[in-house]
Coordinates of C-alpha atoms in Angstrom, one line a residue:
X2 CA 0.0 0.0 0.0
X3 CA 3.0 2.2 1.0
X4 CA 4.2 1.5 -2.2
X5 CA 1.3 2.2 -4.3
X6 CA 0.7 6.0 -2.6
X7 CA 4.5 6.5 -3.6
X8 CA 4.5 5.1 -6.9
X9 CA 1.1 7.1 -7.0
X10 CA 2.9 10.7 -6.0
X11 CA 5.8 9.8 -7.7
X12 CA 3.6 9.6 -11.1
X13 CA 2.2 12.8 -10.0
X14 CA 5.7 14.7 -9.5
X15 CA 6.4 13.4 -12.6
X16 CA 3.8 14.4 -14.9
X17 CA 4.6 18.4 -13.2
X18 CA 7.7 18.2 -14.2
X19 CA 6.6 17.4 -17.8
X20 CA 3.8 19.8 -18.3
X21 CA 6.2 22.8 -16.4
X22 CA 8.6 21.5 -19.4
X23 CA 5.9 21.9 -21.6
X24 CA 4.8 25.1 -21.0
X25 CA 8.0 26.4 -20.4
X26 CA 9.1 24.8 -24.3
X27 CA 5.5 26.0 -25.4
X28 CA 6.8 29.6 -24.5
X29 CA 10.2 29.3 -25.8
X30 CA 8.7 28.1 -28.8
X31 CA 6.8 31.3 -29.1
X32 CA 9.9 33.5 -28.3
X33 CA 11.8 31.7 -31.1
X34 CA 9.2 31.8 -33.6
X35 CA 8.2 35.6 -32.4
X36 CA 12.3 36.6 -32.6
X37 CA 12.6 34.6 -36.0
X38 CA 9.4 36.2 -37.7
X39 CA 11.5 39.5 -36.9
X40 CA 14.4 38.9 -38.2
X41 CA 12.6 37.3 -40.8
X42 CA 11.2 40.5 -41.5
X43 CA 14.1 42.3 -41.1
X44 CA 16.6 40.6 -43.3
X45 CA 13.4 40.5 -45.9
X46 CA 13.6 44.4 -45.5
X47 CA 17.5 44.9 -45.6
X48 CA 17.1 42.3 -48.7
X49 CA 14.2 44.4 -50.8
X50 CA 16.7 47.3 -49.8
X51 CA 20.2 46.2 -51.0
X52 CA 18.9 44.1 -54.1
X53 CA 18.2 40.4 -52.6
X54 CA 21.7 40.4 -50.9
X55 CA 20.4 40.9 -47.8
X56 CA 24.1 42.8 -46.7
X57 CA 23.5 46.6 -45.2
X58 CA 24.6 49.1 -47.5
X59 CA 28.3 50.8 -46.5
X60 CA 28.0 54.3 -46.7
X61 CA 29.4 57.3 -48.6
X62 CA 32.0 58.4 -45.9
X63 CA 33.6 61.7 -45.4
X64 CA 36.9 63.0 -42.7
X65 CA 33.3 63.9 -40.6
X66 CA 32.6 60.5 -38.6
X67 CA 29.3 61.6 -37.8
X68 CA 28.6 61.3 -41.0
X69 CA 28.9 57.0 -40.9
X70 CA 25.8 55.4 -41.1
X71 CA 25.4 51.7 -42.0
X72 CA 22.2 52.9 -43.2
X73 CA 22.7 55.9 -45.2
X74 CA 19.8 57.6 -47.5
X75 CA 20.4 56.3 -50.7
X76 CA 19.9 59.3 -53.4
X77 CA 17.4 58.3 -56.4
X78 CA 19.6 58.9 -59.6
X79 CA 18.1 58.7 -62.9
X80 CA 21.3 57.2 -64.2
X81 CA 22.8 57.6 -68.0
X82 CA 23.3 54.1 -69.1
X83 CA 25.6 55.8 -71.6
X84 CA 27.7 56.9 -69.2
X85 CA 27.2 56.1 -65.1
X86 CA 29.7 58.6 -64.4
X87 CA 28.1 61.7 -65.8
X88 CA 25.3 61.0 -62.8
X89 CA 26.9 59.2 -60.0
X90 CA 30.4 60.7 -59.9
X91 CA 29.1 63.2 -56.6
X92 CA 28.1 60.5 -55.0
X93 CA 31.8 59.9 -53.9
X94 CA 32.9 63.0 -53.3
X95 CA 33.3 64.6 -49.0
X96 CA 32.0 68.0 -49.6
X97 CA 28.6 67.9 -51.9
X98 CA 28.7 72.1 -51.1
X99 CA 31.6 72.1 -54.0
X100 CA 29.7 70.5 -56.4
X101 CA 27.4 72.9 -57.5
X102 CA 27.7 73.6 -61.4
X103 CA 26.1 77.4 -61.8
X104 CA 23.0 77.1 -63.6
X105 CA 24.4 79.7 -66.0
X106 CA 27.0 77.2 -67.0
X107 CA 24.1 74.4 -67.4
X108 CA 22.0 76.9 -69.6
X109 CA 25.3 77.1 -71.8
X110 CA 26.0 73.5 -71.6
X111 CA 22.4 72.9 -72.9
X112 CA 22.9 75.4 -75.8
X113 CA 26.2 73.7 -76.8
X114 CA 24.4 70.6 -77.0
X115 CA 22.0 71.6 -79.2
X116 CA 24.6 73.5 -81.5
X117 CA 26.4 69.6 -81.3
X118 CA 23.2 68.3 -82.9
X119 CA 22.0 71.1 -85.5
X120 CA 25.7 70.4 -86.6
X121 CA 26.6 66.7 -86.2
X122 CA 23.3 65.1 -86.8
X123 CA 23.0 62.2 -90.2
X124 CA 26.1 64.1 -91.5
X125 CA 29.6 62.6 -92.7
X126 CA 32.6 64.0 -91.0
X127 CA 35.0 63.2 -93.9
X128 CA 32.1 65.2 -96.7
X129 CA 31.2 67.4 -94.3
X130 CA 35.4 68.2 -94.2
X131 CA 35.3 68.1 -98.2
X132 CA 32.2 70.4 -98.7
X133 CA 30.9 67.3 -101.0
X134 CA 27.8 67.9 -98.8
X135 CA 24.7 70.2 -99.2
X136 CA 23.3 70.4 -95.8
X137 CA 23.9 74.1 -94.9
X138 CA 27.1 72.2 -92.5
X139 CA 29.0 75.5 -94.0
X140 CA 27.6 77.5 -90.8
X141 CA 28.7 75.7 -88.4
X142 CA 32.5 75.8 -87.1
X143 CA 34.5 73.2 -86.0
X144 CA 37.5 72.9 -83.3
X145 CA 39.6 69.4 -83.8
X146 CA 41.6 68.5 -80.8
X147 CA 44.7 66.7 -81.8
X148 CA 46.6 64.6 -79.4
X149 CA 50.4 64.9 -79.3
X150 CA 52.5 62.3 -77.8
X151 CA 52.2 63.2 -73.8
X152 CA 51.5 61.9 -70.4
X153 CA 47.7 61.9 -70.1
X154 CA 47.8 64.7 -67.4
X155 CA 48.9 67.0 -70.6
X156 CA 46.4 65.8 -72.8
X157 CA 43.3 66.2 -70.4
X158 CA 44.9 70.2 -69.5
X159 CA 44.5 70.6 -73.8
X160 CA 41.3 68.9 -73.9
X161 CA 39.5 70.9 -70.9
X162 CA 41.3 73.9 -72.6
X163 CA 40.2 73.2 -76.1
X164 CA 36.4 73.0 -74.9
X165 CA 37.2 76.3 -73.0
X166 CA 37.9 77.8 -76.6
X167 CA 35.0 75.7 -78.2
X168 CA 32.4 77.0 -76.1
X169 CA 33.4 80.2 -75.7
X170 CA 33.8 80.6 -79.4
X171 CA 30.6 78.2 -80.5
X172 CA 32.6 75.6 -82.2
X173 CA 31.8 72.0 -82.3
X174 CA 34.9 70.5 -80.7
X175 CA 35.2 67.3 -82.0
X176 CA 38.4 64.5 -81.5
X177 CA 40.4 62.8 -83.8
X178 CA 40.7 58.8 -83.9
X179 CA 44.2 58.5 -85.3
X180 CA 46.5 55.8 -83.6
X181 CA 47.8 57.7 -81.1
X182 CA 44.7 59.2 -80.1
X183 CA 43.7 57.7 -76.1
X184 CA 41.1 59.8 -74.8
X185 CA 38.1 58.7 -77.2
X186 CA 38.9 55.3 -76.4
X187 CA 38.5 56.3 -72.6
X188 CA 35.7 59.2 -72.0
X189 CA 32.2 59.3 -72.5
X190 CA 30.7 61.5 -75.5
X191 CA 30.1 64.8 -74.3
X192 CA 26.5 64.4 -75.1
X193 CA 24.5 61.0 -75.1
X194 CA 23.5 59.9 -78.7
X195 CA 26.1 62.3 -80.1
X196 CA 29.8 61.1 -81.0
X197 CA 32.5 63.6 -80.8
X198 CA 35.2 61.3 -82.9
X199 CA 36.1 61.7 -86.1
X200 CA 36.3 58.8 -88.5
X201 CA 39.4 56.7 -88.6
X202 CA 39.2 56.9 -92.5
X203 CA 39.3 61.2 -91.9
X204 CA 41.6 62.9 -93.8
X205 CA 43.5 64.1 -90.7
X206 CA 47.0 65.0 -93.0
X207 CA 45.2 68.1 -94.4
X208 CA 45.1 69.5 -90.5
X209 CA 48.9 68.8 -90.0
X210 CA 49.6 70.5 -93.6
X211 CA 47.2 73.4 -93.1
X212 CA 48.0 76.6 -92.6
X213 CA 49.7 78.1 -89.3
X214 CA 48.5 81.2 -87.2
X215 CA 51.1 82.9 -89.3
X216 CA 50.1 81.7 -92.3
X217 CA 46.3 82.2 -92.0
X218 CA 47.1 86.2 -91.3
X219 CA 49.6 85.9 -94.2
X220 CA 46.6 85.3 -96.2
X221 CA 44.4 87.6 -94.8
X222 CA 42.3 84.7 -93.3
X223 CA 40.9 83.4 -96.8
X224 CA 41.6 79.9 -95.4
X225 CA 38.9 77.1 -94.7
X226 CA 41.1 74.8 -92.5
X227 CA 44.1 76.4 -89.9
X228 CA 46.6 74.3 -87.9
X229 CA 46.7 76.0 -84.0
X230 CA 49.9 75.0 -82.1
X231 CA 50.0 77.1 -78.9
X232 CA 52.7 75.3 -77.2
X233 CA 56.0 76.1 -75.2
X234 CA 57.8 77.1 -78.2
X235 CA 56.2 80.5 -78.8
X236 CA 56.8 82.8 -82.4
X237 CA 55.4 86.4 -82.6
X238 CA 52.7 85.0 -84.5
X239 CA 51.8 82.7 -81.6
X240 CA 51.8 85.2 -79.0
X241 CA 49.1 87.8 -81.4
X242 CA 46.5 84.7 -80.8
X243 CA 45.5 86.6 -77.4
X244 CA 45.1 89.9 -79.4
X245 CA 41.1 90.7 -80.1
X246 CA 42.1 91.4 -83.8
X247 CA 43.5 88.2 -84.4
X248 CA 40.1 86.4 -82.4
X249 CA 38.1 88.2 -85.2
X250 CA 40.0 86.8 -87.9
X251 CA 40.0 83.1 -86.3
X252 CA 36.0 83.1 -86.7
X253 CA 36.5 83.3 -90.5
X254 CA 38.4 80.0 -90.2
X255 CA 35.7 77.1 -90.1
X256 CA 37.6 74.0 -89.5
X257 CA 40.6 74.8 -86.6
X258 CA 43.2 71.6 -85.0
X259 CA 44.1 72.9 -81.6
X260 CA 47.1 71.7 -79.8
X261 CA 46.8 73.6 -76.8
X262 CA 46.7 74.2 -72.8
X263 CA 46.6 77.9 -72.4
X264 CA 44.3 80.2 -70.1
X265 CA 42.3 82.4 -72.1
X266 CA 41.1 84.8 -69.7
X267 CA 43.3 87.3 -70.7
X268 CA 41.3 88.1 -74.3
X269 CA 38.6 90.4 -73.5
X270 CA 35.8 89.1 -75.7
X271 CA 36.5 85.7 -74.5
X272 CA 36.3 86.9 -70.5
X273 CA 33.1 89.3 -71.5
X274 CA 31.2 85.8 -72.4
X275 CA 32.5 82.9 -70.0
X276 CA 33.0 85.0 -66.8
X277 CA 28.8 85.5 -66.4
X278 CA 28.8 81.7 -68.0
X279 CA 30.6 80.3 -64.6
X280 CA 28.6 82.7 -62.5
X281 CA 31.7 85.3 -62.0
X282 CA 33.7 82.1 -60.4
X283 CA 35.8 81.5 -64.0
X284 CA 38.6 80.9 -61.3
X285 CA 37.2 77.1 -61.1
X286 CA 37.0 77.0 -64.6
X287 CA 39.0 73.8 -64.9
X288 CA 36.7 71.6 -62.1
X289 CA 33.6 72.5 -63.5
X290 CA 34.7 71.8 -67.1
X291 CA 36.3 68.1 -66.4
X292 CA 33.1 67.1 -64.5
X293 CA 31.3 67.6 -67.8
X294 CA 34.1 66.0 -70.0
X295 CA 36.7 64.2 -68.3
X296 CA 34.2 61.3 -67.5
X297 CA 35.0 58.0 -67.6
X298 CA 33.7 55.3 -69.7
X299 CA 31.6 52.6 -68.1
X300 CA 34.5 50.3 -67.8
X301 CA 37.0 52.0 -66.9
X302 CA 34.0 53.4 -63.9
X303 CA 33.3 50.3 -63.1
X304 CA 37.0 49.9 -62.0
X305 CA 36.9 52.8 -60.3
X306 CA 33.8 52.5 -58.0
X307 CA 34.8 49.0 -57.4
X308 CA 38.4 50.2 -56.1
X309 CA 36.7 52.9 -54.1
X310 CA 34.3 49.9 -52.3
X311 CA 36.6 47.4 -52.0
X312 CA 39.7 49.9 -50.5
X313 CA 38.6 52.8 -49.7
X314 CA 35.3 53.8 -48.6
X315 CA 35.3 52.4 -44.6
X316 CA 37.7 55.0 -42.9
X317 CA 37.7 58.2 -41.2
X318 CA 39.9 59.8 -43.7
X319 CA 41.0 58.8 -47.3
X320 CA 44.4 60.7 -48.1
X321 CA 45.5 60.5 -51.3
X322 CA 49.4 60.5 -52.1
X323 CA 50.6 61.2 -55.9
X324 CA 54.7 60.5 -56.5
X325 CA 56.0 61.6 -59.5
X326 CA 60.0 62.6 -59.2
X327 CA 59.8 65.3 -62.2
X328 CA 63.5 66.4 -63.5
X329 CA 65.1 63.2 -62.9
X330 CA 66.6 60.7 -65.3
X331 CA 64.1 58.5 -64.0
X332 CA 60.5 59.4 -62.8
X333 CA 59.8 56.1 -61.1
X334 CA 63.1 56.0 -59.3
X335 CA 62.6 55.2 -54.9
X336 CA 64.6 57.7 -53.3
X337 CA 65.0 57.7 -49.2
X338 CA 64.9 61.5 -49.0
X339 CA 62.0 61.8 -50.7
X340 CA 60.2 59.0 -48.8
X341 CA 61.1 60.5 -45.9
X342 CA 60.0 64.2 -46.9
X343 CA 56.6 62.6 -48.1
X344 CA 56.4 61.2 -44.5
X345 CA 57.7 64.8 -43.3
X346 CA 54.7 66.8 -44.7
X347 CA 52.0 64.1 -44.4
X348 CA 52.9 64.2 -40.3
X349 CA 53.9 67.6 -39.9
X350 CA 50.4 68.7 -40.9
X351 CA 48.7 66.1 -38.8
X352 CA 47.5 64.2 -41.7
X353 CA 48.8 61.9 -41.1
X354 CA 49.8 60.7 -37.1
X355 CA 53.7 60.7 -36.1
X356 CA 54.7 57.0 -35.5
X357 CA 55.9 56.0 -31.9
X358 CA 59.8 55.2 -31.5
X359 CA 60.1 53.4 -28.6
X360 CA 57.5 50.1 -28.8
X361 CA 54.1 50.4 -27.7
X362 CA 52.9 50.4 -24.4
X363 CA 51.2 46.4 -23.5
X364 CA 47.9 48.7 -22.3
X365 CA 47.3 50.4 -25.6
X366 CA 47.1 46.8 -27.7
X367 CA 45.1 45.6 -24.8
X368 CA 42.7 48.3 -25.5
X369 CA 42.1 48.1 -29.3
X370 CA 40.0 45.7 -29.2
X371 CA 37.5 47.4 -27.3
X372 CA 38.0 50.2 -28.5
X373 CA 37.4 49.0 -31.9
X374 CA 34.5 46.9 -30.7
X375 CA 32.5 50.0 -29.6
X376 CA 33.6 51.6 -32.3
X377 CA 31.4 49.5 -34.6
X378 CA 28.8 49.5 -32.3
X379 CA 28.4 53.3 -32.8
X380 CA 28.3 53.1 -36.5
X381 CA 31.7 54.4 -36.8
X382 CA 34.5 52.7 -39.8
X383 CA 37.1 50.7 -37.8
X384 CA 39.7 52.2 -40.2
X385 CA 40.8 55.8 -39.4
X386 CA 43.0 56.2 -42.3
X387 CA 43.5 55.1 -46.0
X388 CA 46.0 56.0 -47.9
X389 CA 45.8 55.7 -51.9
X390 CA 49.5 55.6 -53.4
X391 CA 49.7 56.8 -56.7
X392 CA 53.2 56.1 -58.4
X393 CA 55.3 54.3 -61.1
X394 CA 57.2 52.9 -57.8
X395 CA 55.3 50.4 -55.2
X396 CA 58.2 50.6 -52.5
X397 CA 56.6 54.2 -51.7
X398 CA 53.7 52.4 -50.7
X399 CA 55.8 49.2 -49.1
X400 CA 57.8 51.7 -47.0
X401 CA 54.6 53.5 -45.4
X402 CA 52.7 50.3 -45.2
X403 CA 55.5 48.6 -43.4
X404 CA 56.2 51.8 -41.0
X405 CA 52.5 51.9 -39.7
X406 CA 51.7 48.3 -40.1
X407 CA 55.0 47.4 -37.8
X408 CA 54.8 50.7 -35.3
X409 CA 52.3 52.3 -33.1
X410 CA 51.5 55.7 -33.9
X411 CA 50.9 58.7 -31.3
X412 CA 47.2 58.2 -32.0
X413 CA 46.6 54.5 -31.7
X414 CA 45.0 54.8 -35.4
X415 CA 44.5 52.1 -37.9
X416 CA 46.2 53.6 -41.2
X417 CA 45.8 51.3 -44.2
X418 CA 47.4 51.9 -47.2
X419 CA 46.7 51.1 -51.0
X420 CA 48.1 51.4 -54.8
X421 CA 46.2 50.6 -57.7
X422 CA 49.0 50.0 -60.1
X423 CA 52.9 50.3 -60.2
X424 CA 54.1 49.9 -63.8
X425 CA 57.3 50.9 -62.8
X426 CA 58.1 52.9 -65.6
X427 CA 56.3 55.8 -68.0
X428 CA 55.1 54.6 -71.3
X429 CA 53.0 57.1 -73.1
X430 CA 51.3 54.8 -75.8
X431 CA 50.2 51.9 -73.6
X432 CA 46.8 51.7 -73.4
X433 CA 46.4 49.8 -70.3
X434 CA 48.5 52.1 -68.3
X435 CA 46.6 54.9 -69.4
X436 CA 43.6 53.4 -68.6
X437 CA 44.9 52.9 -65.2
X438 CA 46.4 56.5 -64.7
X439 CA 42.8 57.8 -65.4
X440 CA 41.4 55.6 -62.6
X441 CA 43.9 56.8 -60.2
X442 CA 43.5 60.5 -60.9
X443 CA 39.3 60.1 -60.1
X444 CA 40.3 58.1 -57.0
X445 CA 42.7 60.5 -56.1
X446 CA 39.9 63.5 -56.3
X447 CA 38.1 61.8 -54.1
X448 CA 40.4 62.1 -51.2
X449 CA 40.2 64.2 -48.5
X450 CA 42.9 65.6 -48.2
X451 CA 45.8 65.3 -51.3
X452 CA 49.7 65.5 -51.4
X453 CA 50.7 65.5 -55.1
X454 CA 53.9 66.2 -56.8
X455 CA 55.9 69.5 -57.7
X456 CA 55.1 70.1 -61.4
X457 CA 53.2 67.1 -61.9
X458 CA 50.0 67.2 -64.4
X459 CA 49.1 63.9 -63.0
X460 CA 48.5 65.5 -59.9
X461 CA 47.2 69.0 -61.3
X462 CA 44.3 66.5 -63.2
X463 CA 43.5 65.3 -59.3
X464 CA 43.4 68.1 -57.6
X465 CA 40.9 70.1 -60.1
X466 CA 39.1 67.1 -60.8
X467 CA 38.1 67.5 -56.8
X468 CA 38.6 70.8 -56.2
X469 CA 41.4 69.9 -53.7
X470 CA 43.6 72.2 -52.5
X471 CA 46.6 70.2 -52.4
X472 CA 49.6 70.1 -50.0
X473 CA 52.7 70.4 -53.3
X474 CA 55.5 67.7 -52.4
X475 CA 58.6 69.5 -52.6
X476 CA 60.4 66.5 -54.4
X477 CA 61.6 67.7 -57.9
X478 CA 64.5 67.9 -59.3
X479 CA 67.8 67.5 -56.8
X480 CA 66.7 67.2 -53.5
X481 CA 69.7 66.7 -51.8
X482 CA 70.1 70.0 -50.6
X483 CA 68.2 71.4 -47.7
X484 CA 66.1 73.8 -49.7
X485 CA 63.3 74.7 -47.3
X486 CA 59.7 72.5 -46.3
X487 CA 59.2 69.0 -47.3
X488 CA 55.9 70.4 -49.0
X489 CA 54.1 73.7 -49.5
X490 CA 50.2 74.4 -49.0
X491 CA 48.9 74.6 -52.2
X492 CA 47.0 78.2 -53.2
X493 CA 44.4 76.6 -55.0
X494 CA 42.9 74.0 -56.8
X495 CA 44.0 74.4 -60.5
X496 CA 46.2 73.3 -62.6
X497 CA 49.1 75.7 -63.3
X498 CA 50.3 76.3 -66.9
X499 CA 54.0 75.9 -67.0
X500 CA 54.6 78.2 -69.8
X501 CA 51.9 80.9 -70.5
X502 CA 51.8 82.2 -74.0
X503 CA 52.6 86.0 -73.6
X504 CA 50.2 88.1 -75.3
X505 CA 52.0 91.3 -77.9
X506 CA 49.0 93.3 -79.3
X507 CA 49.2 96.2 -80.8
X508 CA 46.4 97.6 -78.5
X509 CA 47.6 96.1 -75.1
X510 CA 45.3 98.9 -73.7
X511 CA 41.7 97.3 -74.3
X512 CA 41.3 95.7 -71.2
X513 CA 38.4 97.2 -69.0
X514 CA 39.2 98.2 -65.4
X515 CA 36.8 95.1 -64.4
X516 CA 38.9 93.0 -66.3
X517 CA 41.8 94.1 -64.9
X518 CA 40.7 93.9 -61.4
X519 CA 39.6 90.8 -62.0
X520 CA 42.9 89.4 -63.2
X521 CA 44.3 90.4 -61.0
X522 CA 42.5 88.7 -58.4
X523 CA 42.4 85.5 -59.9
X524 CA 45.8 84.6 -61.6
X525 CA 48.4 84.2 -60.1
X526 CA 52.3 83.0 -60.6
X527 CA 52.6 79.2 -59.7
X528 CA 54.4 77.9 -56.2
X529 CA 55.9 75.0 -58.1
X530 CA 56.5 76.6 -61.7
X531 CA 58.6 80.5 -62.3
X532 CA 56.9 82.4 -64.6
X533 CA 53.8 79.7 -64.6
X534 CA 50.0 80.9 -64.3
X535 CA 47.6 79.5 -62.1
X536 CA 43.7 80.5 -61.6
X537 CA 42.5 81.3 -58.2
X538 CA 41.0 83.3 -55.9
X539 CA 43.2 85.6 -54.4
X540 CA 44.1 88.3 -51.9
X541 CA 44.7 91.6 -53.6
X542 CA 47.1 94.5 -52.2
X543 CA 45.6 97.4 -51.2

């Protein structure tokens, strides 16, 4: 009997136990299933929102770490399939206040376009050339830009200068497709729907055999076709092109091959029409013009955005570091001295942080991890600073990857460091190292903050492409003097034209006082260049 009542309570104790075990599994059920419909829910969100791969979105960082979101508001673009990066392009740069064209210059751009297609539209180049065709092409007036065998920073200065001229003048710049011609095979048409190159079959000898400057005023301007070389070597013909007599006589002229990088803010018709264009800011002429024609085929974007994501967008900072040792023997060469003044101006202006001598205190590793731990937590990148190496020479990107990879720094911050390419060596007809050079000059506009290179057009194509005020490398030439700061802080953002054609009119007197005033505000001689010019904005003596 004994037995029975405890086999009896036993039983009962029992079947507690199993129906506080199921309730207590009935509820944890519920939990699970409640806590798994969420992030059901969640992920289906994140997935509808990042295209079904269900991975948040990194964002569009700038120096500003309050700025970092994981969930950033995504602009809507109406993209040009024809070319992504005539849209997208300020999507990556730090300061969207800079990016405003003026809608003056967009009314223009719009009225170029339509001169483009009134004067390009079902016609043949090579008849339209020949006058074999009857379809009133004979008003329209045409500005061929003709590559010469330089770096790509030179031919990009010609280009942006050669639209300068087109649209100031109302030509229809167009580009040749001879062999040595790159930059068609690289850029977007100015204008979707509209091609800009010339035939390959064009009879591009007549330019190179057509008249000079010279020549043309020889001749009293009765020429159809005119061969413009405004280069270093100047003749006293050349130096008449700024003259507003000789501008007159160039409109007669209806096809022109420009070989070219001048400023031409100096001939008063010219500055009467584009200042108003670029909304009195002509000093910025250069930015606003390469974000409407230096753009980037898709391909060759594609590289670039994917380079960007991949090694450069999750950091506090991107600094970008162009090395270019100009008036050497060899441009590529590594050089101690000039590693160590790169590292001298990059830390002396706290960009970038001065590494430790002595080894690192055990507390401060100790602490990274946390300190990186909360870091993500708040939504802030783990890396504070990438650097993006541009050079022909990797070891200037070994030597400062090695330095902050092996020491601590004063600021306990994670410095990465990056190169796209390092050919090693300059060759000016290689397509795929052009190709490459273009995708490091966007990457490097997209910096932060930029060191480039004394007298480098590489870097000059960086900097304006941004609008970067650069910190100029003092690295050219022989170095092994003690000639004063590892770098200077740039005065602006344009490129500086090493040797400025020197106007001789006959009438030097027809400048305005505005014009004057304005010059004299805005162009200045360049830090890295004697005699060079260089558009600004600038402090005027009183």
């Amino acid at each position: 009997m004994e037995s029975a009542k405890r086999g009896d309570k036993h039983h009962a104790q029992h079947m507690e136990k199993h129906q506080a075990w199921k309730w207590r599994g009935w509820v944890t059920c519920v939990v699970i299933l409640c806590l798994g419909s969420t992030v059901t829910f969640y992920w289906a969100q994140r997935m509808n929102a990042t295209g079904g791969t269900g991975m948040a979105e990194f964002p569009l960082l700038s120096s500003s770490v309050k700025n970092f979101s994981f969930e950033p508001e995504i602009p809507d673009l109406k993209d040009d399939p024809t070319c992504l990066s005539r849209t997208q392009q300020n999507l990556y740069r730090s300061d969207k206040e800079r990016l405003i064209i003026p809608a003056a210059l967009i009314e223009a751009w719009e009225r170029y376009g339509d001169l483009y297609r009134s004067c390009s539209v079902g016609r043949n180049w090579t008849d339209v050339f020949l006058d074999q065709g009857s379809d009133g092409s004979s008003n329209c007036k045409y500005l061929v830009f003709l590559e010469l065998g330089v770096g790509l920073g030179n031919k990009i200065l010609a280009l942006t200068s050669a639209l300068f001229y087109a649209l100031s003048t109302d030509r229809v710049l167009l580009l040749d497709y001879s062999q040595q011609n790159t930059l068609s095979r690289l850029l977007c048409e100015p204008f979707a729907n509209f091609t800009w190159v010339l035939p390959w079959d064009f009879p591009y000898d007549k330019f190179w055999s057509a008249p000079s400057l010279g020549d043309a005023m020889e001749q009293n301007w009765n020429v159809r076709v005119m061969n413009l070389r405004l280069s270093q070597s100047q003749t006293s013909e050349d130096q008449l092109f700024f003259c507003e007599e000789t501008q007159s006589g160039i409109s007669k002229v209806q096809w022109v091959s420009w070989m070219s990088n001048q400023y031409y803010f100096k001939i008063p018709s010219i500055w009467r029409r584009v200042n108003p264009i670029f909304s009195f800011r002509g000093e910025t002429a250069f930015t606003y013009l390469s974000r409407l024609i230096i753009l980037p085929n898709n391909d060759i974007w594609g590289h670039i955005i994917r380079t960007y994501w991949g090694y450069l967008s999750t950091t506090r900072l991107r600094v970008g570091l162009q090395v270019r040792l100009h008036w050497r023997s060899d441009l590529a060469a590594f050089d101690e001295q000039v590693q160590q003044r790169i590292l001298d101006c990059l830390t002396n202006h706290r960009i970038l942080p001065k590494v430790l001598e002595k080894p690192q205190n055990v507390t401060g590793l100790s602490k990274l991890y946390p300190r990186k731990m909360r870091a993500v937590r708040r939504n802030e990148p783990p890396v504070d600073v990438v650097v993006l190496v541009a050079s022909l020479q990797a070891r200037y990107r070994d030597e400062l990857m090695k330095l902050f990879d092996r020491q601590a720094n004063v600021d306990d911050a994670i410095v990465r460091v990056h190169t796209v390419s390092h050919f090693g060596q300059e060759v000016v007809y290689s397509e795929d190292q052009v190709q490459y050079a273009l995708v490091e000059m966007w990457l490097l506009s997209f910096s932060d903050k930029l060191a480039t290179s004394a007298w480098s057009t590489f870097g000059y194509i960086a900097q304006g492409l941004g609008n970067l005020t650069p910190y100029i490398l003092n690295i050219k030439g022989d170095i092994t003097r003690d000639d004063g700061d590892s770098c200077l802080v740039g005065q602006s953002s344009q490129p500086c034209t090493h040797y400025p054609m020197k106007p001789a009119c006959k009438a030097p007197g027809n400048l305005t006082e505005e014009h004057k005033a304005w010059l004299d505000a805005h162009i200045r001689e360049c830090q890295d260049q004697s005699g060079g010019l260089q558009l600004g904005t600038y402090d005027v003596p009183q």
